[in-house]
mmCIF file of C-alpha atoms in Angstrom:
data_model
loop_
_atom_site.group_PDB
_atom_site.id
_atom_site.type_symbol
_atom_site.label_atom_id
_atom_site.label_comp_id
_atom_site.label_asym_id
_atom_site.label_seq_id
_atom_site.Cartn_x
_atom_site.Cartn_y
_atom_site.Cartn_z
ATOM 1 C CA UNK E 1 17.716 -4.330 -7.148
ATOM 2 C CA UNK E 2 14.084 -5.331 -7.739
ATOM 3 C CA UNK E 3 12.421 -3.814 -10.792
ATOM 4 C CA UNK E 4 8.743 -3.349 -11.066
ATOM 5 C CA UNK E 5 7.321 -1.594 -14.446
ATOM 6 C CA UNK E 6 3.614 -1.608 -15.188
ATOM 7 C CA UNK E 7 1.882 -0.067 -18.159
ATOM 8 C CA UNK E 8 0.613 1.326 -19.211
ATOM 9 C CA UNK E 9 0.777 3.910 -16.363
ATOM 10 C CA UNK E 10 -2.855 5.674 -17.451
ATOM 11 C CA UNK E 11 -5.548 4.418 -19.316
ATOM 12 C CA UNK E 12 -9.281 5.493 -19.965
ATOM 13 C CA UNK E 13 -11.199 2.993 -21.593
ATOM 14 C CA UNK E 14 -15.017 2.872 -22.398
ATOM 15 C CA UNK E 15 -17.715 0.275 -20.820
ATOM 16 C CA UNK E 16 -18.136 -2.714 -22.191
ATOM 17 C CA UNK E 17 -14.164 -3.075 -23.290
ATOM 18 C CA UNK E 18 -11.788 -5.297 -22.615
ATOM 19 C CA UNK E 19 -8.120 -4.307 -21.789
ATOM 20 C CA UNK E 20 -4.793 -5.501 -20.061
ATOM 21 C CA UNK E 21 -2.277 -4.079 -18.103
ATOM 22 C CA UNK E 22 0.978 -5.526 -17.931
ATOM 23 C CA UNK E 23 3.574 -5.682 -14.905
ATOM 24 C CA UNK E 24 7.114 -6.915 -15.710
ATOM 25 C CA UNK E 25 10.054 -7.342 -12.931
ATOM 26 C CA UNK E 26 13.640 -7.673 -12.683
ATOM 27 C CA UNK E 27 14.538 -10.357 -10.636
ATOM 28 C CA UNK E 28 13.099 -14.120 -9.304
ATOM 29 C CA UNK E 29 10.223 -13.425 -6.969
ATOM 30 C CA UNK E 30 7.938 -16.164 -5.545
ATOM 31 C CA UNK E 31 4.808 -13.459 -4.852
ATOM 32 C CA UNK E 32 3.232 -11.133 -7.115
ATOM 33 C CA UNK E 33 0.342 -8.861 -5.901
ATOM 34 C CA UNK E 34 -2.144 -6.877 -7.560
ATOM 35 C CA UNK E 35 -3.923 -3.925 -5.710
ATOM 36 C CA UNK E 36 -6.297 -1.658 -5.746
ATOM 37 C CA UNK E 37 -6.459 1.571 -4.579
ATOM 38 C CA UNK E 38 -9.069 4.590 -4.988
ATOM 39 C CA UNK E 39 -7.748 8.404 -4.498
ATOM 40 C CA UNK E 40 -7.083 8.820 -1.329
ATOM 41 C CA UNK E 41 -7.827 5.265 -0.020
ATOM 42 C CA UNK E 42 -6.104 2.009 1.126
ATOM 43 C CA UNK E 43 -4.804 -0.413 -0.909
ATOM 44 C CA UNK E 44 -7.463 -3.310 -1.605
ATOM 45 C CA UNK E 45 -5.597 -6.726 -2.142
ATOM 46 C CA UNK E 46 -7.217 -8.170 -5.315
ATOM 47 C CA UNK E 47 -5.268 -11.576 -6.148
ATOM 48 C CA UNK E 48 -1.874 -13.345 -4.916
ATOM 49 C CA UNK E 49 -0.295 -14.740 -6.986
ATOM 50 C CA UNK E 50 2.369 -17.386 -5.890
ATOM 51 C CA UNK E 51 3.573 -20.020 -8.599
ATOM 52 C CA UNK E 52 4.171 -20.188 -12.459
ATOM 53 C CA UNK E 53 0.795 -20.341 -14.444
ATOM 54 C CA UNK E 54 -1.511 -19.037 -11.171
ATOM 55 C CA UNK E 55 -4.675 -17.746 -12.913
ATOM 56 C CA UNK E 56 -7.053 -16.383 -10.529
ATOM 57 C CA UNK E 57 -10.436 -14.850 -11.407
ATOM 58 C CA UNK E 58 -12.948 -12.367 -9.644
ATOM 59 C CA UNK E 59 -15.954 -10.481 -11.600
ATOM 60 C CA UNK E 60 -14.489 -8.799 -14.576
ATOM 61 C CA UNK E 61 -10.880 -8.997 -13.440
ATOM 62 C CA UNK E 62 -8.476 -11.960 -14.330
ATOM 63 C CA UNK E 63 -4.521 -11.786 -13.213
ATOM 64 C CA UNK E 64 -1.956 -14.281 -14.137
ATOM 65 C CA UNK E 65 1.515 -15.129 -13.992
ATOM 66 C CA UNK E 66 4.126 -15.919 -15.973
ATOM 67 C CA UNK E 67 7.304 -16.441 -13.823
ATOM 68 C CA UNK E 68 9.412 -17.568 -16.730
ATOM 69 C CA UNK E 69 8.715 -14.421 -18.712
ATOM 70 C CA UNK E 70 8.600 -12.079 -15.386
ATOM 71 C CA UNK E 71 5.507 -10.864 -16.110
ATOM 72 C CA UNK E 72 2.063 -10.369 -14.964
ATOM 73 C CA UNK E 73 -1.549 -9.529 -16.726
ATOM 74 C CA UNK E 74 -4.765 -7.967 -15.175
ATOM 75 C CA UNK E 75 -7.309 -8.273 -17.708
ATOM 76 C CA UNK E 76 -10.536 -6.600 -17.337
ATOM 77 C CA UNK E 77 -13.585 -7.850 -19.197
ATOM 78 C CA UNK E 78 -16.621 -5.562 -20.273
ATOM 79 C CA UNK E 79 -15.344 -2.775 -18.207
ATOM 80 C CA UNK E 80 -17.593 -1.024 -15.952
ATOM 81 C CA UNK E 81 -17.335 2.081 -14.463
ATOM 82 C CA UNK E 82 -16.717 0.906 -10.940
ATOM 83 C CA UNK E 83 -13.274 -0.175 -11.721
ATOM 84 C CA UNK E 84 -12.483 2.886 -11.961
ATOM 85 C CA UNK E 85 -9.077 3.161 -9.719
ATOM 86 C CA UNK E 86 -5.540 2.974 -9.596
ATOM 87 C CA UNK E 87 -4.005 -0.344 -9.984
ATOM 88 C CA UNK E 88 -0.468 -1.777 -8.774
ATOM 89 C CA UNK E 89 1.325 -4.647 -9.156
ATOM 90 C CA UNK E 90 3.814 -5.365 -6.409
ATOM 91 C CA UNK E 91 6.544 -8.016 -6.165
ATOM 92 C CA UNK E 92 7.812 -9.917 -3.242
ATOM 93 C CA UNK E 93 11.092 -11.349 -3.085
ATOM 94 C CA UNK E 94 12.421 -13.504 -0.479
ATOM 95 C CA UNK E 95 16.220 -13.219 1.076
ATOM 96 C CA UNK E 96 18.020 -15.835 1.854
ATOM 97 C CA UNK E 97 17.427 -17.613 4.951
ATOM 98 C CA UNK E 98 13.645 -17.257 4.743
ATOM 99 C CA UNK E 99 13.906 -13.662 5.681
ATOM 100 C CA UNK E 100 11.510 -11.278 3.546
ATOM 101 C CA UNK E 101 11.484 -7.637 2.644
ATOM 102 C CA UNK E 102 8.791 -5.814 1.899
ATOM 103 C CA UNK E 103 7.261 -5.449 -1.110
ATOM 104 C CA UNK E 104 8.711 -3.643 -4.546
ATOM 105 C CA UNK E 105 5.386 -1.455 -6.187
ATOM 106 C CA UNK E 106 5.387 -0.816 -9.624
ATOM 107 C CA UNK E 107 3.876 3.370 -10.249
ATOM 108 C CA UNK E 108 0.594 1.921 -10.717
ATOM 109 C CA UNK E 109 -1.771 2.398 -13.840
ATOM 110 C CA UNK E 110 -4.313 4.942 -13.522
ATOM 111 C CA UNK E 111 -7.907 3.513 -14.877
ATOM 112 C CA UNK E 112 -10.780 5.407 -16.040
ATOM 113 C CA UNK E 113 -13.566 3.695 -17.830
ATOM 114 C CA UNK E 114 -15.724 6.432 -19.209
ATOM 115 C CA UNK E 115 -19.780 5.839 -19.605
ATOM 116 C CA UNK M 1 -11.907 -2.570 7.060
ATOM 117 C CA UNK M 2 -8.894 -4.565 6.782
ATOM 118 C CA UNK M 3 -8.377 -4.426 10.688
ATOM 119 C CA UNK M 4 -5.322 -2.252 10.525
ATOM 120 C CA UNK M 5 -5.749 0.457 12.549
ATOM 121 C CA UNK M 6 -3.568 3.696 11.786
ATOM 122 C CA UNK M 7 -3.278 7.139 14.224
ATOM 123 C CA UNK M 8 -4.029 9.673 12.928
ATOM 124 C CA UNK M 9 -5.710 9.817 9.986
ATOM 125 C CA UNK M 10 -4.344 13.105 9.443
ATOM 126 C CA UNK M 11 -1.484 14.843 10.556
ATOM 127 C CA UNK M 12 -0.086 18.687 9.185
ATOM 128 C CA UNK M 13 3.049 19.980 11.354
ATOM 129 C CA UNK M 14 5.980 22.305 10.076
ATOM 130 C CA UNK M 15 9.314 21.937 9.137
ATOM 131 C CA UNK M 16 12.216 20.482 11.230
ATOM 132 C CA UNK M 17 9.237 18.843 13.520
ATOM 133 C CA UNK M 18 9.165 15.213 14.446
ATOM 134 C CA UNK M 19 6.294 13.108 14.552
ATOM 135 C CA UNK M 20 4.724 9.827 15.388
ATOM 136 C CA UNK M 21 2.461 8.071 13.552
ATOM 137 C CA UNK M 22 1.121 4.900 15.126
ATOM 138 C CA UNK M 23 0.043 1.469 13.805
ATOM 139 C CA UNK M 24 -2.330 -1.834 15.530
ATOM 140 C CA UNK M 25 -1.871 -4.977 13.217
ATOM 141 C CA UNK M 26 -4.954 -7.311 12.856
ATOM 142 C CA UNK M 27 -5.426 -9.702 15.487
ATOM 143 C CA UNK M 28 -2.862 -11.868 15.224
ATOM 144 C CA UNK M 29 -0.439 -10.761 12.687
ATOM 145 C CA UNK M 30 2.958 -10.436 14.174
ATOM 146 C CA UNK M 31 4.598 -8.947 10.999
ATOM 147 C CA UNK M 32 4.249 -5.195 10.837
ATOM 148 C CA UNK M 33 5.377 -3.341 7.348
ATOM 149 C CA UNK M 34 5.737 0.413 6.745
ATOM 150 C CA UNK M 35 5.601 2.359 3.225
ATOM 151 C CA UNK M 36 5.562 5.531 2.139
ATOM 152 C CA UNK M 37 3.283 6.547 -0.356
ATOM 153 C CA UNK M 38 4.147 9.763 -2.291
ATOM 154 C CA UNK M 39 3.637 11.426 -6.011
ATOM 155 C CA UNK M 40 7.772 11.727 -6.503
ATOM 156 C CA UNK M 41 8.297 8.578 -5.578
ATOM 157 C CA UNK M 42 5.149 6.056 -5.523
ATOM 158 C CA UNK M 43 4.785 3.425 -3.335
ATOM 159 C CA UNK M 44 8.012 2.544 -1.311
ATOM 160 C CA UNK M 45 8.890 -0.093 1.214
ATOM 161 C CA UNK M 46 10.227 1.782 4.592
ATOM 162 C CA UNK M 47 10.895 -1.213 7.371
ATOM 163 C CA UNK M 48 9.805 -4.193 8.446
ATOM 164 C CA UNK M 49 8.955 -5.649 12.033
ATOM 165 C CA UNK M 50 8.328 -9.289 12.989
ATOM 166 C CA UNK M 51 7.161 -9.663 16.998
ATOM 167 C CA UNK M 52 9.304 -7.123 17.645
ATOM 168 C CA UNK M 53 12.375 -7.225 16.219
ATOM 169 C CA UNK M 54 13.835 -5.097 12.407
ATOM 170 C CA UNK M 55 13.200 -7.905 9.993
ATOM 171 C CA UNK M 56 14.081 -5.768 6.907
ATOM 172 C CA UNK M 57 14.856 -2.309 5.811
ATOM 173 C CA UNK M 58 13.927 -0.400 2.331
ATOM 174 C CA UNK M 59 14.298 3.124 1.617
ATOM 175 C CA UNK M 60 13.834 4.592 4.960
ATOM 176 C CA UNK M 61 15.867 8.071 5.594
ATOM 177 C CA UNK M 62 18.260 8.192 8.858
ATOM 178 C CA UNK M 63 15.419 10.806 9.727
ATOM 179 C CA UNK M 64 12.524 7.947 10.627
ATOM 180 C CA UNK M 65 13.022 5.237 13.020
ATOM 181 C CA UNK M 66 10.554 2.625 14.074
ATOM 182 C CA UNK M 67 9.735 0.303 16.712
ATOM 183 C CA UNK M 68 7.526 -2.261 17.823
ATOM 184 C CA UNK M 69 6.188 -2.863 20.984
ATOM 185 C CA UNK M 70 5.710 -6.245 22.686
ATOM 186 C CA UNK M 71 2.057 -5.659 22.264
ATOM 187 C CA UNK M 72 2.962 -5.751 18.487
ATOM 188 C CA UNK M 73 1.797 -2.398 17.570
ATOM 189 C CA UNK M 74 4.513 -0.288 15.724
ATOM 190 C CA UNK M 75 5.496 3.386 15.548
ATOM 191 C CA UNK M 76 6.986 4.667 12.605
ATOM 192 C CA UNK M 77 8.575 8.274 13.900
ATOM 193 C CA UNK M 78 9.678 10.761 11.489
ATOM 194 C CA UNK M 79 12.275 13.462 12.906
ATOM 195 C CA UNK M 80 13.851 17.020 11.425
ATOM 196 C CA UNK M 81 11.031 16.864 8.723
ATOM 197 C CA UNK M 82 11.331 18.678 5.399
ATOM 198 C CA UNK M 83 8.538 19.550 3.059
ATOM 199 C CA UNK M 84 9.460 16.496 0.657
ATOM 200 C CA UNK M 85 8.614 14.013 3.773
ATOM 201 C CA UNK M 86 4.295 15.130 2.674
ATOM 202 C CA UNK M 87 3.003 11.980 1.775
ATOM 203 C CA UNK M 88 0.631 9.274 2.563
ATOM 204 C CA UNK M 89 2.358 6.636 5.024
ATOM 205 C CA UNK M 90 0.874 3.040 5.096
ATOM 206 C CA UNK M 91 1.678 0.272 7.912
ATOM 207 C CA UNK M 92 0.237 -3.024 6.594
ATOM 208 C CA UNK M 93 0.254 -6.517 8.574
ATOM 209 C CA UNK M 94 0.653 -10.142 8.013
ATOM 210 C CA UNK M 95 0.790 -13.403 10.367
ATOM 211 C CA UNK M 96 4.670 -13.689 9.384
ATOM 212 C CA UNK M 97 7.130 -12.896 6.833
ATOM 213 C CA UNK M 98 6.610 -15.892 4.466
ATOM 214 C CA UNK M 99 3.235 -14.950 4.667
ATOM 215 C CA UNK M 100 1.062 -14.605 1.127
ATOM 216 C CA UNK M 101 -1.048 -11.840 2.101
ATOM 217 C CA UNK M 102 -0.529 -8.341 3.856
ATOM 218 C CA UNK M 103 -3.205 -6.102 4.391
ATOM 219 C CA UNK M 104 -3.104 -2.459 4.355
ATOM 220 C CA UNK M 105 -4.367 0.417 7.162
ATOM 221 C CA UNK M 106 -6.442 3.281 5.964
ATOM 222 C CA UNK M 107 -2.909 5.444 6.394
ATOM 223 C CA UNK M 108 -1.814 8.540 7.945
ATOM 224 C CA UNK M 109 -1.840 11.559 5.538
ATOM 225 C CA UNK M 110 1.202 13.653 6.648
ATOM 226 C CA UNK M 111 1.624 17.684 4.896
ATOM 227 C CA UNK M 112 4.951 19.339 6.116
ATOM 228 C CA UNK M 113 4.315 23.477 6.100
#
């Protein structure tokens, strides 16, 4: 069974910092997701991630992957208070046969980032 | 606006009631995914649908069944509720399974009484 653990699962952080939040998974996947979401909203697709080494880059938020390791980063640079949200990871694995489920969410870290 | 159109937007019925909650893909997409979205439980897959047919199942309850029509919009129904079934239920679409991307509806906030 498909593991996703993020963490940390809240954080509340001041503008201007930087911080990371991690996302770790069980098993071989061959997509990794991050997502936004802000109470009571719809998830916001941020960055797909899809091979070993994928950086990918938008404002103050940089994800990457590390496929070897099973793990995922979302770094946020010089934080402002916009970003504050709830952000998952999610992990997609692929059956056998080219079949797909759907995808595995880790419980999501909890951002504030405090004037 | 992802172009994922979910009915209703909010729903409150009472126990042992069943409901339908209804979901339009974007243009396109054939792929049609279901979660369920709660504070026990977080995010969790339901079912998948791809141009009609079960493509894959997660943790969906013998309760809820879904469908999808040969117009490609899907129906998640949810039968002989109980008050833990109150949560936020997302459908989410993508042109096919292999596909990288799925985008999520605005969801259908469901509160059992």
């Amino acid at each position: 069974e498909l593991k996703v653990e993020q963490n940390p699962l809240f954080l509340s952080m001041q503008e201007g910092k930087n911080y990371t939040i991690y996302c770790n998974y069980s098993t071989t996947s061959d997509r990794l997701y991050w997502y936004r979401q802000d109470p009571g909203k719809s998830l916001e697709s941020l960055f797909v991630l899809l091979s070993n080494g994928a950086v990918k880059q938008e404002g103050r938020l940089m994800a990457s992957l590390d496929t070897k390791a099973r793990l995922s980063t979302l770094h946020i640079t010089a934080a402002v208070h916009d970003l504050s949200a709830t952000y998952f990871c999610a992990v997609g694995s692929m059956y056998s046969g080219g079949g797909a489920d759907g995808l595995t969410f880790g419980k999501g870290t909890h951002l504030i980032i405090q004037p | 606006d992802s172009g994922v159109t979910q009915t209703p937007k909010h729903l409150i019925t009472a126990t042992g009631q069943r409901v339908t909650l209804r979901c339009s893909p974007r243009s396109g997409d054939l792929s049609v995914y279901w979660y369920q979205q709660s504070l026990d439980q977080g995010l969790q897959f339901l079912i998948q649908y791809y141009n009609g047919e079960e493509r894959a199942k997660g943790n969906i309850l013998e309760r809820f069944s879904a469908q999808q029509f040969p117009d490609l919009h899907s129906e998640l129904n949810l039968s002989s509720l109980e008050l833990g079934d109150s949560a936020l239920y997302f459908c989410a679409s993508s042109v096919d399974p292999r596909s990288a991307e799925a985008f999520f509806g605005q969801g259908t906030r469901l509160t059992v009484v």
